Coordinates of C-alpha atoms in Angstrom, one line a residue:
M1 CA -0.2 0.1 0.1
F2 CA 1.3 3.3 -1.0
E3 CA -0.4 6.6 0.2
F4 CA -0.3 10.1 -1.4
R5 CA -1.3 13.0 1.1
L6 CA -3.0 15.5 -0.9
G7 CA -4.0 19.1 -0.1
V8 CA -6.6 21.3 -1.5
D9 CA -3.7 22.9 -3.8
D10 CA -2.6 19.7 -5.0
L11 CA -6.1 18.6 -6.0
A12 CA -6.3 21.9 -7.9
A13 CA -3.0 21.2 -9.4
T14 CA -3.9 17.5 -10.5
W15 CA -3.7 17.1 -14.3
F16 CA -4.3 14.3 -16.9
A17 CA -1.9 13.5 -19.9
Y18 CA -1.1 10.7 -22.1
S19 CA 2.3 10.1 -23.8
P20 CA 2.9 8.4 -27.4
L21 CA 6.4 7.6 -26.3
Q22 CA 5.3 5.8 -23.1
E23 CA 2.6 3.9 -25.2
T24 CA 5.4 2.7 -27.7
V25 CA 7.7 1.7 -25.4
L26 CA 5.5 -0.1 -22.7
G27 CA 3.5 -1.4 -25.5
L28 CA 6.2 -3.8 -26.4
R29 CA 5.0 -5.7 -23.2
A30 CA 2.0 -6.9 -25.7
R31 CA 4.4 -8.9 -27.6
R32 CA 5.9 -10.9 -24.8
W33 CA 2.7 -11.4 -22.8
P34 CA -0.2 -11.6 -25.4
W35 CA -2.8 -13.1 -23.0
Y36 CA -2.7 -9.9 -20.9
Y37 CA -3.4 -7.7 -24.0
P38 CA -5.7 -9.8 -26.4
E39 CA -7.1 -6.4 -27.7
Q40 CA -3.7 -5.8 -29.2
Q41 CA -2.9 -9.0 -31.0
P42 CA -4.8 -8.1 -34.3
W43 CA -2.7 -5.0 -34.6
I44 CA 0.6 -7.0 -33.8
A45 CA -0.2 -9.8 -36.1
G46 CA -1.1 -7.4 -39.2
R47 CA 2.1 -5.7 -39.0
Q48 CA 4.5 -8.5 -38.1
D49 CA 6.1 -8.3 -41.5
R50 CA 7.1 -4.6 -40.8
W51 CA 8.4 -5.5 -37.3
E52 CA 10.7 -8.0 -38.7
T53 CA 12.5 -5.3 -40.4
L54 CA 13.3 -3.4 -37.2
D55 CA 16.0 -3.6 -34.5
T56 CA 14.0 -6.3 -32.9
A57 CA 16.8 -7.7 -30.6
L58 CA 17.2 -4.3 -29.0
L59 CA 13.5 -3.6 -28.8
D60 CA 12.7 -6.8 -27.0
A61 CA 15.7 -5.9 -24.6
L62 CA 13.9 -2.8 -23.6
I63 CA 11.5 -4.8 -21.3
T64 CA 12.7 -7.0 -18.7
P65 CA 11.2 -10.5 -17.8
N66 CA 9.4 -8.7 -14.8
A67 CA 8.1 -5.9 -17.2
F68 CA 10.5 -3.3 -15.7
V69 CA 11.9 -0.5 -18.2
P70 CA 14.8 1.7 -17.8
D71 CA 13.4 5.1 -16.7
F72 CA 14.9 7.2 -19.5
L73 CA 12.6 5.4 -22.0
T74 CA 9.5 7.1 -20.5
P75 CA 10.2 10.7 -19.5
R76 CA 7.4 12.4 -17.8
P77 CA 5.1 14.4 -20.1
A78 CA 5.5 17.9 -19.6
V79 CA 2.1 18.8 -21.6
P80 CA -1.3 16.8 -21.7
R81 CA -0.7 15.8 -25.4
P82 CA 3.1 15.5 -26.2
D83 CA 4.3 15.0 -29.7
F84 CA 6.2 11.8 -30.2
H85 CA 8.9 13.4 -31.9
D86 CA 9.2 16.0 -29.1
E87 CA 9.4 13.2 -26.6
L88 CA 12.0 11.2 -28.5
A89 CA 14.3 14.3 -29.1
E90 CA 14.1 14.5 -25.0
L91 CA 15.0 11.0 -24.9
A92 CA 17.9 11.5 -27.3
G93 CA 19.1 14.0 -25.2
T94 CA 19.4 11.9 -22.0
P95 CA 23.0 12.1 -20.5
P96 CA 24.9 8.9 -21.3
E97 CA 25.6 7.8 -17.7
E98 CA 21.9 8.3 -16.7
V99 CA 21.2 5.9 -19.6
R100 CA 23.6 3.2 -18.3
T101 CA 22.6 3.9 -15.0
D102 CA 18.9 3.3 -15.7
V103 CA 19.4 0.0 -17.9
L104 CA 21.4 -1.4 -15.3
A105 CA 18.8 -0.4 -12.3
A106 CA 16.0 -2.0 -14.5
W107 CA 17.8 -5.3 -15.1
S108 CA 19.2 -5.5 -11.4
G109 CA 15.9 -5.0 -10.0
D110 CA 14.5 -7.7 -12.4
G111 CA 17.3 -10.1 -11.4
S112 CA 17.9 -11.2 -14.8
P113 CA 21.4 -11.0 -16.8
L114 CA 21.5 -8.4 -19.4
P115 CA 20.7 -9.5 -22.9
P116 CA 23.7 -10.0 -25.3
V117 CA 22.6 -6.8 -27.2
L118 CA 22.7 -4.8 -23.9
T119 CA 26.0 -6.2 -22.9
A120 CA 27.7 -5.2 -25.8
L121 CA 26.6 -1.4 -25.6
I122 CA 26.4 -0.9 -21.9
D123 CA 29.6 0.7 -21.5
R124 CA 29.1 2.9 -24.5
P125 CA 25.9 4.3 -23.4
A126 CA 26.0 7.2 -25.8
A127 CA 25.9 4.7 -28.6
L128 CA 23.2 2.6 -26.8
R129 CA 21.0 5.8 -26.2
D130 CA 21.3 6.6 -29.9
R131 CA 20.5 3.2 -31.4
V132 CA 17.5 2.9 -28.7
A133 CA 16.2 6.4 -30.3
E134 CA 16.7 5.1 -33.9
A135 CA 14.9 1.9 -33.1
L136 CA 12.2 3.4 -31.6
S137 CA 11.7 6.0 -34.2
A138 CA 11.5 3.1 -37.0
Y139 CA 9.0 1.3 -34.9
W140 CA 6.9 4.3 -34.5
T141 CA 7.1 5.0 -38.2
R142 CA 6.7 1.6 -39.6
C143 CA 4.1 0.0 -37.1
L144 CA 2.2 2.5 -35.1
A145 CA 1.9 5.9 -36.6
P146 CA -0.1 4.8 -39.7
A147 CA -3.1 3.5 -37.9
W148 CA -2.5 2.1 -34.5
W149 CA -1.8 5.6 -33.1
P150 CA -4.8 7.2 -34.3
R151 CA -7.1 4.5 -33.0
A152 CA -4.9 4.4 -29.6
R153 CA -5.3 8.2 -29.4
E154 CA -9.1 8.2 -29.7
V155 CA -9.1 5.8 -26.9
L156 CA -7.0 8.0 -24.7
E157 CA -9.0 11.0 -25.6
A158 CA -12.2 9.5 -24.6
D159 CA -10.8 8.5 -21.1
L160 CA -9.7 12.1 -20.6
A161 CA -13.3 13.1 -21.7
H162 CA -14.9 10.7 -19.4
R163 CA -12.6 11.6 -16.2
G164 CA -13.5 15.3 -16.8
R165 CA -17.0 14.5 -16.4
M166 CA -16.7 12.3 -13.4
L167 CA -14.6 15.1 -11.7
S168 CA -17.3 17.8 -12.5
E169 CA -20.2 15.4 -11.6
R170 CA -18.7 13.4 -8.6
G171 CA -15.6 15.5 -7.3
A172 CA -12.4 14.0 -6.4
E173 CA -13.8 10.9 -4.7
G174 CA -15.7 9.9 -7.6
L175 CA -12.7 10.6 -9.9
F176 CA -10.4 8.6 -8.1
A177 CA -13.0 5.6 -7.2
D178 CA -13.5 5.1 -11.1
L179 CA -9.7 5.1 -12.0
D180 CA -8.8 1.4 -11.1
T181 CA -9.4 -1.2 -8.4
R182 CA -6.0 -0.6 -6.9
I183 CA -6.7 3.0 -6.2
S184 CA -8.9 4.5 -3.3
W185 CA -9.5 8.0 -1.8
R186 CA -10.5 8.9 1.5
A187 CA -10.1 12.1 3.8
G188 CA -7.4 13.7 1.8
V189 CA -5.3 10.3 1.2
L190 CA -5.0 8.6 -2.1
R191 CA -4.2 5.0 -1.5
L192 CA -2.6 2.7 -4.3
N193 CA -1.8 -0.9 -4.0
D194 CA 1.3 -1.2 -6.0
S195 CA 3.3 -4.5 -5.6
N196 CA 6.4 -3.1 -7.5
P197 CA 9.4 -3.8 -5.3
A198 CA 11.1 -0.3 -6.8
V199 CA 7.9 1.8 -5.4
Q200 CA 7.9 -0.3 -2.1
A201 CA 11.4 0.7 -1.6
L202 CA 10.6 4.4 -1.5
G203 CA 8.5 4.0 1.4
T204 CA 5.0 3.8 2.2
S205 CA 3.6 7.4 1.8
V206 CA 4.5 10.8 0.3
D207 CA 3.5 14.4 0.8
V208 CA 2.6 15.8 -2.6
A209 CA 3.2 19.1 -1.0
G210 CA 2.3 21.6 -3.6
R211 CA 3.5 19.4 -6.5
G212 CA 0.4 18.3 -7.9
L213 CA -0.3 15.0 -9.2
V214 CA -0.2 13.8 -12.9
L215 CA -2.6 11.1 -14.0
I216 CA -2.0 9.0 -17.2
P217 CA -4.3 6.8 -19.0
T218 CA -2.3 3.8 -20.7
L219 CA -3.3 1.1 -23.1
A220 CA -0.2 -0.8 -21.6
G221 CA -1.0 -1.0 -18.0
I222 CA -2.5 -4.2 -16.2
G223 CA -3.2 -2.2 -13.2
A224 CA -2.5 1.4 -11.8
Q225 CA 1.0 2.0 -10.9
T226 CA 3.1 5.0 -9.7
D227 CA 6.4 6.7 -10.4
I228 CA 7.7 8.8 -7.7
T229 CA 10.8 11.2 -8.2
Q230 CA 12.3 14.0 -6.1
D231 CA 11.7 16.5 -8.7
G232 CA 8.3 17.2 -10.4
P233 CA 4.8 15.8 -9.3
P234 CA 4.2 12.1 -8.6
L235 CA 2.7 10.2 -11.4
I236 CA 0.1 7.5 -11.4
A237 CA -0.7 5.7 -14.8
Y238 CA -3.7 3.6 -14.9
P239 CA -5.4 1.3 -17.5
A240 CA -7.3 3.3 -20.0
R241 CA -11.1 3.1 -20.3
G242 CA -12.3 1.5 -23.4
R243 CA -8.9 -0.3 -24.1
A244 CA -10.6 -3.3 -25.1
T245 CA -12.3 -1.6 -27.8
M246 CA -8.9 -1.4 -29.6
A247 CA -9.4 -4.6 -31.5
E248 CA -12.7 -3.5 -32.7
G249 CA -13.2 -4.2 -36.3
L250 CA -9.8 -5.8 -37.0
A251 CA -10.5 -9.5 -36.2
G252 CA -13.0 -11.6 -38.0
R253 CA -14.6 -8.7 -39.7
T254 CA -16.7 -8.8 -42.9
G255 CA -16.6 -5.2 -43.9
P256 CA -14.7 -2.0 -43.0
A257 CA -17.3 -1.2 -40.2
G258 CA -16.8 -4.3 -38.2
A259 CA -19.7 -4.9 -36.0
A260 CA -22.8 -5.6 -37.9
A261 CA -26.0 -3.5 -37.3
P262 CA -29.2 -5.2 -36.3
A263 CA -31.8 -5.5 -39.1
A264 CA -34.5 -3.8 -37.5
L265 CA -32.2 -0.8 -36.7
V266 CA -31.1 -0.7 -40.3
G267 CA -34.7 -0.6 -41.3
L268 CA -35.3 2.4 -39.3
V269 CA -32.4 4.8 -39.5
G270 CA -30.6 3.3 -42.5
A271 CA -27.4 1.3 -42.8
A272 CA -25.0 4.1 -42.4
R273 CA -26.5 5.5 -39.3
A274 CA -27.1 2.1 -38.0
R275 CA -23.3 1.2 -38.1
L276 CA -22.5 4.6 -36.5
L277 CA -24.9 3.8 -33.4
V278 CA -23.3 0.3 -32.9
L279 CA -19.7 1.7 -33.1
L280 CA -20.5 4.5 -30.8
A281 CA -20.7 2.5 -27.6
S282 CA -17.4 4.0 -26.7
P283 CA -16.6 7.7 -27.7
A284 CA -14.9 8.5 -31.0
S285 CA -14.2 11.4 -33.2
T286 CA -15.4 11.9 -36.7
T287 CA -12.1 11.1 -38.3
D288 CA -11.8 8.0 -36.2
L289 CA -15.2 6.9 -37.5
A290 CA -14.3 7.7 -41.1
H291 CA -11.1 5.6 -40.8
R292 CA -12.9 2.8 -39.3
L293 CA -15.6 2.8 -41.8
G294 CA -13.5 3.5 -44.8
V295 CA -15.5 6.6 -45.9
T296 CA -14.8 10.3 -45.7
P297 CA -15.1 12.4 -42.7
G298 CA -17.6 14.6 -44.6
A299 CA -20.1 11.7 -45.3
V300 CA -19.8 10.6 -41.4
S301 CA -20.1 14.3 -40.2
R302 CA -23.5 14.5 -42.0
H303 CA -24.7 11.3 -40.4
L304 CA -23.6 12.4 -36.9
G305 CA -25.2 15.7 -37.2
A306 CA -28.5 13.9 -37.9
L307 CA -28.3 11.5 -35.2
T308 CA -27.3 14.2 -32.8
A309 CA -30.2 16.3 -33.7
A310 CA -32.6 13.3 -33.1
G311 CA -31.1 12.8 -29.6
L312 CA -29.4 9.5 -30.5
L313 CA -25.6 10.7 -29.7
D314 CA -24.1 13.1 -27.1
R315 CA -21.1 15.1 -28.1
T316 CA -18.1 16.4 -25.9
R317 CA -15.8 19.1 -26.9
H318 CA -12.2 18.4 -25.7
G319 CA -10.0 20.8 -26.8
R320 CA -10.3 20.9 -30.6
R321 CA -11.7 17.4 -30.8
V322 CA -15.1 16.8 -30.5
L323 CA -16.0 13.1 -29.4
Y324 CA -19.6 11.3 -30.0
R325 CA -21.2 8.6 -28.1
R326 CA -24.5 7.0 -27.9
S327 CA -27.1 8.8 -25.7
A328 CA -29.3 6.8 -23.5
L329 CA -32.3 7.1 -26.1
G330 CA -29.5 5.9 -28.7
D331 CA -28.7 2.8 -26.6
A332 CA -32.4 2.0 -25.9
L333 CA -33.0 2.2 -29.7
T334 CA -29.8 0.1 -30.7
F335 CA -30.7 -2.7 -28.0
R336 CA -34.4 -2.7 -29.2
G337 CA -33.2 -2.9 -32.8
G338 CA -31.2 -6.1 -31.8

């Protein structure tokens, strides 16, 4: 059990972010432990030929057998929605000795021997850092950026929109209670059950002391975990809501839309709008829906407007993005149509 003591100022300074670099690095776990990440397997299988062109020995070595990663690979996001290339540039500027220390600490904490690719480079940490940055850049460009990241970003954005609603409707207690079963909140103390020995070694509690708290949804987490440093605010990463929808429309589909719409619903609102109602069990944007349906954003936008005007969809603006989701009336109509 780890405890964070938060004052009023800390709650006011609590903010959400997500990190494409962290998703890239920690997402490598899905290749080693596929049974924990079934929603990622269709994506992995569909890009296996591209994966085999990469520096796979090094990429595999970034995750220890106990799922630890060297700290320099996951720099704390400085803004809510950082750009992957900006984060990678920060990684590429890591001091060489910090790279060496972090790699040895991760593998020492795991108790496993260094893989040969790391053994060959550990005493040349600048070369190791540069090769890691190059390998991650290629992985992002060939496997993730074209289609996986747009879908992943939609899930993460939908999570942020949901958390904002929870905070406004139920306050801090409701927000924290909804994040993960490992997290609880009572009387100004946030409790996290994190069995990570590296976290346990830091002690049992920490005063946030005006630093605030960063909350990060992730597709790569099995349960909520924390990262505490002397500088900057504590961080809690938690499994993103809706992550199971990542594989929607990829496995066993018969058309670009994926899930089939009930015949009665098609007869009532038409095939295109019925497909949208089925897909919008979880929030999505016009761009994401167009990609998943294989049509233009303009065509999707017209249908979304009509469904929203009819009260079948709710819309939430998050920055410059607008997310749509079935309303209670839309749920009732979709289920009755089935």
